[in-house]
PDB file of C-alpha atoms in Angstrom:
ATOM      1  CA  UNK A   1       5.712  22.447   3.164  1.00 67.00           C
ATOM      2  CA  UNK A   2       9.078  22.716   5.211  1.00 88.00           C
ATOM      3  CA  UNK A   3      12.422  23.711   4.043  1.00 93.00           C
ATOM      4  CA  UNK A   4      16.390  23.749   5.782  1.00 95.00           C
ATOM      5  CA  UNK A   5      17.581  27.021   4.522  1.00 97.00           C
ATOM      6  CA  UNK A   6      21.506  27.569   4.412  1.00 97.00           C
ATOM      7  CA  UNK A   7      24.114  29.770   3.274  1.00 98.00           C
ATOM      8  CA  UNK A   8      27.417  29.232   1.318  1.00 97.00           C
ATOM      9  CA  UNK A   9      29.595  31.207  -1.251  1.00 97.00           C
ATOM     10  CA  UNK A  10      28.068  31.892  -4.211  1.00 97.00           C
ATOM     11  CA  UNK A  11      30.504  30.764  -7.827  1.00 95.00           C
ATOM     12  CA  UNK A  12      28.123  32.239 -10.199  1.00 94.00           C
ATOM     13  CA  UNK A  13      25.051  33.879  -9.943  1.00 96.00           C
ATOM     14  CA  UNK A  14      21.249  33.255 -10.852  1.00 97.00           C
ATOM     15  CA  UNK A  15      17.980  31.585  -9.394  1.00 98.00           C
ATOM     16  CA  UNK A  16      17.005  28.141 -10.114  1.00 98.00           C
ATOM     17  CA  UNK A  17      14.936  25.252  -8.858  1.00 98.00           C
ATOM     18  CA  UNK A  18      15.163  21.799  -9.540  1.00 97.00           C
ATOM     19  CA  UNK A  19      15.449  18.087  -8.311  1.00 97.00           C
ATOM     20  CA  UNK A  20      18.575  17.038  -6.915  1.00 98.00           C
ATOM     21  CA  UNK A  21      21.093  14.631  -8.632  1.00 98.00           C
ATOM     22  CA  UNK A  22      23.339  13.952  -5.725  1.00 98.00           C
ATOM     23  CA  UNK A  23      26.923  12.561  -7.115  1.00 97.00           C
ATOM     24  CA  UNK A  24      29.000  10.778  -4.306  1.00 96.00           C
ATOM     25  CA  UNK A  25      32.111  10.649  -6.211  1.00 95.00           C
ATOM     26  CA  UNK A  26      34.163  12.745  -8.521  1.00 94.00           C
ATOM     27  CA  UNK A  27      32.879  13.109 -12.466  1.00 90.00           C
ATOM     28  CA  UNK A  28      35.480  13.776 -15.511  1.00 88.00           C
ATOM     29  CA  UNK A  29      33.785  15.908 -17.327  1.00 82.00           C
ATOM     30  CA  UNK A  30      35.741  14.064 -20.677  1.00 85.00           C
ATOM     31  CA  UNK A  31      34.495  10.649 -20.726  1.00 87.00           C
ATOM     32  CA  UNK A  32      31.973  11.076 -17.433  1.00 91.00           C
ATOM     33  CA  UNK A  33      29.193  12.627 -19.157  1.00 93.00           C
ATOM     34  CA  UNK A  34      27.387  12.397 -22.347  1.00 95.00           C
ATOM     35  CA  UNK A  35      26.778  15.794 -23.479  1.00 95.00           C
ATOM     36  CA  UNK A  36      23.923  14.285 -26.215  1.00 96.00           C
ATOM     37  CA  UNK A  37      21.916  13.046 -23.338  1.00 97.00           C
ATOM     38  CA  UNK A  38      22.941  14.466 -20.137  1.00 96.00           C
ATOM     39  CA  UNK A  39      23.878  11.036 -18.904  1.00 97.00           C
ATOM     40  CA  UNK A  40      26.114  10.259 -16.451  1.00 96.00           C
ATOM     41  CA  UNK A  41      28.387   7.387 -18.824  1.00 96.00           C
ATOM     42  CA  UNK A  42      31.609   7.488 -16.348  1.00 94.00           C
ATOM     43  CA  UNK A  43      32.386   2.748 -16.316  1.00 94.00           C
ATOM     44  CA  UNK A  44      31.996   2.264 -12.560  1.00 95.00           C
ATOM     45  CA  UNK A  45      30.723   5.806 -10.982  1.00 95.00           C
ATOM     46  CA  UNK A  46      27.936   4.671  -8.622  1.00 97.00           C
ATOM     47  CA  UNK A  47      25.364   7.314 -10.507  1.00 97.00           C
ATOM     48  CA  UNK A  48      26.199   5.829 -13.873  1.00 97.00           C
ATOM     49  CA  UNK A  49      23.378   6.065 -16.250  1.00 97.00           C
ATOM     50  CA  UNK A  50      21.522   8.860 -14.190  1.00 98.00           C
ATOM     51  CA  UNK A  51      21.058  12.243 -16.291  1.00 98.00           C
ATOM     52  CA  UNK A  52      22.446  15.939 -15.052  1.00 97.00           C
ATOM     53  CA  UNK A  53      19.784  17.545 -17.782  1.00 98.00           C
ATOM     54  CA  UNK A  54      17.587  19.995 -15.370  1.00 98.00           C
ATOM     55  CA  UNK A  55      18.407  18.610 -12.393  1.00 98.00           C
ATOM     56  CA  UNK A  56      20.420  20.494  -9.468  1.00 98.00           C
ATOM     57  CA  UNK A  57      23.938  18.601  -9.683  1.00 97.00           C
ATOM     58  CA  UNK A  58      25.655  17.965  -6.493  1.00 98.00           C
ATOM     59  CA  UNK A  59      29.063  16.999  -6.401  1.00 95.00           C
ATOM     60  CA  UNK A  60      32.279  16.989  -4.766  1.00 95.00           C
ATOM     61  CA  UNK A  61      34.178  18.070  -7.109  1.00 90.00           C
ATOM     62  CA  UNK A  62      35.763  17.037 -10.687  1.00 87.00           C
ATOM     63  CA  UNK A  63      38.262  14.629 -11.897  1.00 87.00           C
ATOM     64  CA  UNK A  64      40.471  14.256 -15.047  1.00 77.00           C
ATOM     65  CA  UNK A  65      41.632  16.381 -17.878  1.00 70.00           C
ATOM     66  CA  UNK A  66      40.079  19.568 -18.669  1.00 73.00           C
ATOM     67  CA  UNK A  67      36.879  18.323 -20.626  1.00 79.00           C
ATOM     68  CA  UNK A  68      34.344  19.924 -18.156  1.00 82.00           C
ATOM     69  CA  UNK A  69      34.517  23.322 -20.470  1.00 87.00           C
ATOM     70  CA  UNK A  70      33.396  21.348 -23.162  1.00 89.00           C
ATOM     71  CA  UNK A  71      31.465  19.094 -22.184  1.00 90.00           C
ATOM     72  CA  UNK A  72      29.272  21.591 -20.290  1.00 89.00           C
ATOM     73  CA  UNK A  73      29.278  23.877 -22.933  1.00 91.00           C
ATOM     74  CA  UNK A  74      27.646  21.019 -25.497  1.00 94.00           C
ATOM     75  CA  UNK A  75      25.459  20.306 -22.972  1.00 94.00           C
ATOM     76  CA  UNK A  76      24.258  24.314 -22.307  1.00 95.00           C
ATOM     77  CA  UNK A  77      23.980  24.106 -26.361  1.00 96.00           C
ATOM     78  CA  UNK A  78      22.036  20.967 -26.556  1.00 97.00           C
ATOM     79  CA  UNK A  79      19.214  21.512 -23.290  1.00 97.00           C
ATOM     80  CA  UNK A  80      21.268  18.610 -21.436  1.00 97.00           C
ATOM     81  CA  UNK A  81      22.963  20.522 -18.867  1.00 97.00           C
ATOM     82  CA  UNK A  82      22.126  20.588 -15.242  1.00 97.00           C
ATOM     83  CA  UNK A  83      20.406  24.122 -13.950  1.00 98.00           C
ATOM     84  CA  UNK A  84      22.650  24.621 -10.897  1.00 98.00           C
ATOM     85  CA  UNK A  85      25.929  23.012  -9.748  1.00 97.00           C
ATOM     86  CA  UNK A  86      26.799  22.312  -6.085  1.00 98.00           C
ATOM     87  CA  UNK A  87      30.376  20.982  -4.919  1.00 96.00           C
ATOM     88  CA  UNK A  88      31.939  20.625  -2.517  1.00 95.00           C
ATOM     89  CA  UNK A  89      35.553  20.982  -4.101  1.00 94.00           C
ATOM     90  CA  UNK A  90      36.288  24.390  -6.747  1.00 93.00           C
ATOM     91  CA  UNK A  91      39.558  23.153  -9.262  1.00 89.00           C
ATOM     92  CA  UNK A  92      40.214  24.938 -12.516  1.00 88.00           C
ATOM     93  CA  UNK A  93      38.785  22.341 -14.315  1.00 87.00           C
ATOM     94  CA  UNK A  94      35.865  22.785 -13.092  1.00 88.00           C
ATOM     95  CA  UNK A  95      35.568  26.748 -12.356  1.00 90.00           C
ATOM     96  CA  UNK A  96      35.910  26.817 -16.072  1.00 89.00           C
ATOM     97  CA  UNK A  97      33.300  24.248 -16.919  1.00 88.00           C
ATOM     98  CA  UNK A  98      30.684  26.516 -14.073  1.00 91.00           C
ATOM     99  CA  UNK A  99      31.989  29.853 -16.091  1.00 91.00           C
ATOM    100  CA  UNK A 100      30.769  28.180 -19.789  1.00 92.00           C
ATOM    101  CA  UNK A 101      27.909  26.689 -18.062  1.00 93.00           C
ATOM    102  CA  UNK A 102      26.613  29.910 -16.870  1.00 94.00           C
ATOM    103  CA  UNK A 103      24.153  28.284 -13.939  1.00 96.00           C
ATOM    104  CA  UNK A 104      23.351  29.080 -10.685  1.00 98.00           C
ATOM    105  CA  UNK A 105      26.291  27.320  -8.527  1.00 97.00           C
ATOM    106  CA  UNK A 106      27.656  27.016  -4.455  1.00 97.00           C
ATOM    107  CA  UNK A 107      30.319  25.722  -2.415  1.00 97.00           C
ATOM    108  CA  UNK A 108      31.179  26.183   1.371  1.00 97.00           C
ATOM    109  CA  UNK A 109      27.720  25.140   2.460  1.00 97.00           C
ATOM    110  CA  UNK A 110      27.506  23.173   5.998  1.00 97.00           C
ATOM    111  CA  UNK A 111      28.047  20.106   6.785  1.00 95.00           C
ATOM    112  CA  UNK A 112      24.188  19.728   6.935  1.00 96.00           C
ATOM    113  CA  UNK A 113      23.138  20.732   3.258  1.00 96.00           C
ATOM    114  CA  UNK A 114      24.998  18.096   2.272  1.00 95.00           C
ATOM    115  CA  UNK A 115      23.336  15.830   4.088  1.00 94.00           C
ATOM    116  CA  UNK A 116      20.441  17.015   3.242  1.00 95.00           C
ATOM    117  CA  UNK A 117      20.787  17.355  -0.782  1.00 96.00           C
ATOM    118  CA  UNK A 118      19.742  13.963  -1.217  1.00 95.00           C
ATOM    119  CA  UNK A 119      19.377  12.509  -4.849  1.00 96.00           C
ATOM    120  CA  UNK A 120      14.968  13.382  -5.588  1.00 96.00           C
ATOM    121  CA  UNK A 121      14.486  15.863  -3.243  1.00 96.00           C
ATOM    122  CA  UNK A 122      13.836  19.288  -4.830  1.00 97.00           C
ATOM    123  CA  UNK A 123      16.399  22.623  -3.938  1.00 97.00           C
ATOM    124  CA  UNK A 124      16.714  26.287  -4.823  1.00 98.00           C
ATOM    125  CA  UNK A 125      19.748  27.945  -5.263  1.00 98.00           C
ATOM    126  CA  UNK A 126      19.104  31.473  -5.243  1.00 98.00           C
ATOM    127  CA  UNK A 127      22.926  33.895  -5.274  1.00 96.00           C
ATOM    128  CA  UNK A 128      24.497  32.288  -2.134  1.00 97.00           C
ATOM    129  CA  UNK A 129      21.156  30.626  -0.339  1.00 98.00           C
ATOM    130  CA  UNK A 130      20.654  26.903  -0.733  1.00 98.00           C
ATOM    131  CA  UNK A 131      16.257  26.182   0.322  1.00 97.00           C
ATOM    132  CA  UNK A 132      15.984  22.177   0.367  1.00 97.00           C
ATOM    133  CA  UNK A 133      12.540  21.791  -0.456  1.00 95.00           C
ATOM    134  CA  UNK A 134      10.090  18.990   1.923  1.00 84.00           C
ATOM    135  CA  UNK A 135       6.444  17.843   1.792  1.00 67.00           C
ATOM    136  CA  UNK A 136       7.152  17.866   5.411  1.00 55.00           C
ATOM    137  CA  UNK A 137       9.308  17.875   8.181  1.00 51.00           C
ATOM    138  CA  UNK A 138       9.683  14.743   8.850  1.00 54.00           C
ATOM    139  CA  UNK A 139      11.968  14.480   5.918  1.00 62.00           C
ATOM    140  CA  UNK A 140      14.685  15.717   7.529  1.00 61.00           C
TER     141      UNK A 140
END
């Protein structure tokens, strides 16, 4: 097995490993997610339907009023909430979500993880070290 190791800034602590659900656009967190199921429920968003719940949730950032507390928070209650967080973009809205949410989570990564974190490939976020997991290198 291969893996692309990288490094970024690490916005809360913690070790976990999952498979990737790779956003490509912004998610409210009120109205964008179903905390019940984990869904993504967002009319339009391109990942609509997919679920957060275990998964390592990549995405660029978030959008709209300051649900993402509360949503995430349901979702940490109810075993619906993704295991790590990755973005690309840190707002209050959702620093405060990742602080209630209390999961493994990154920003500032290269160019390349990015790339890489593609939606059903597996990932480890350990502190500020990103491993993207690969049966083998021709993968990547």
């Amino acid at each position: 097995m291969s893996a692309l190791v990288f490094t970024g800034r690490c916005l809360h602590p913690g070790e976990a490993t999952g498979e990737v659900l790779h956003c490509s656009t912004e998610i409210p967190g009120w109205g964008g997610i179903n905390p019940k199921t984990g869904d993504i429920v967002e009319v339009g968003h391109p990942q609509r339907g997919l679920s957060m719940a275990g998964k390592v949730l990549v995405i660029p950032g978030a959008k709209g009023a300051s649900g993402w507390s509360g949503q995430f928070h349901m979702a940490r209650v109810l075993g619906t909430a993704p295991i790590a967080v990755i973005t690309r973009k840190l707002n209050t809205k959702l620093a405060l979500g990742l602080a209630v949410l209390r999961v493994p989570a990154l920003i500032d990564l290269p160019e390349q993880a990015y790339a890489a974190l593609e939606t059903g490939r597996t990932a480890t976020v350990r502190g500020d070290t990103l491993i993207i997991h690969a049966d083998d290198a021709s993968a990547f």
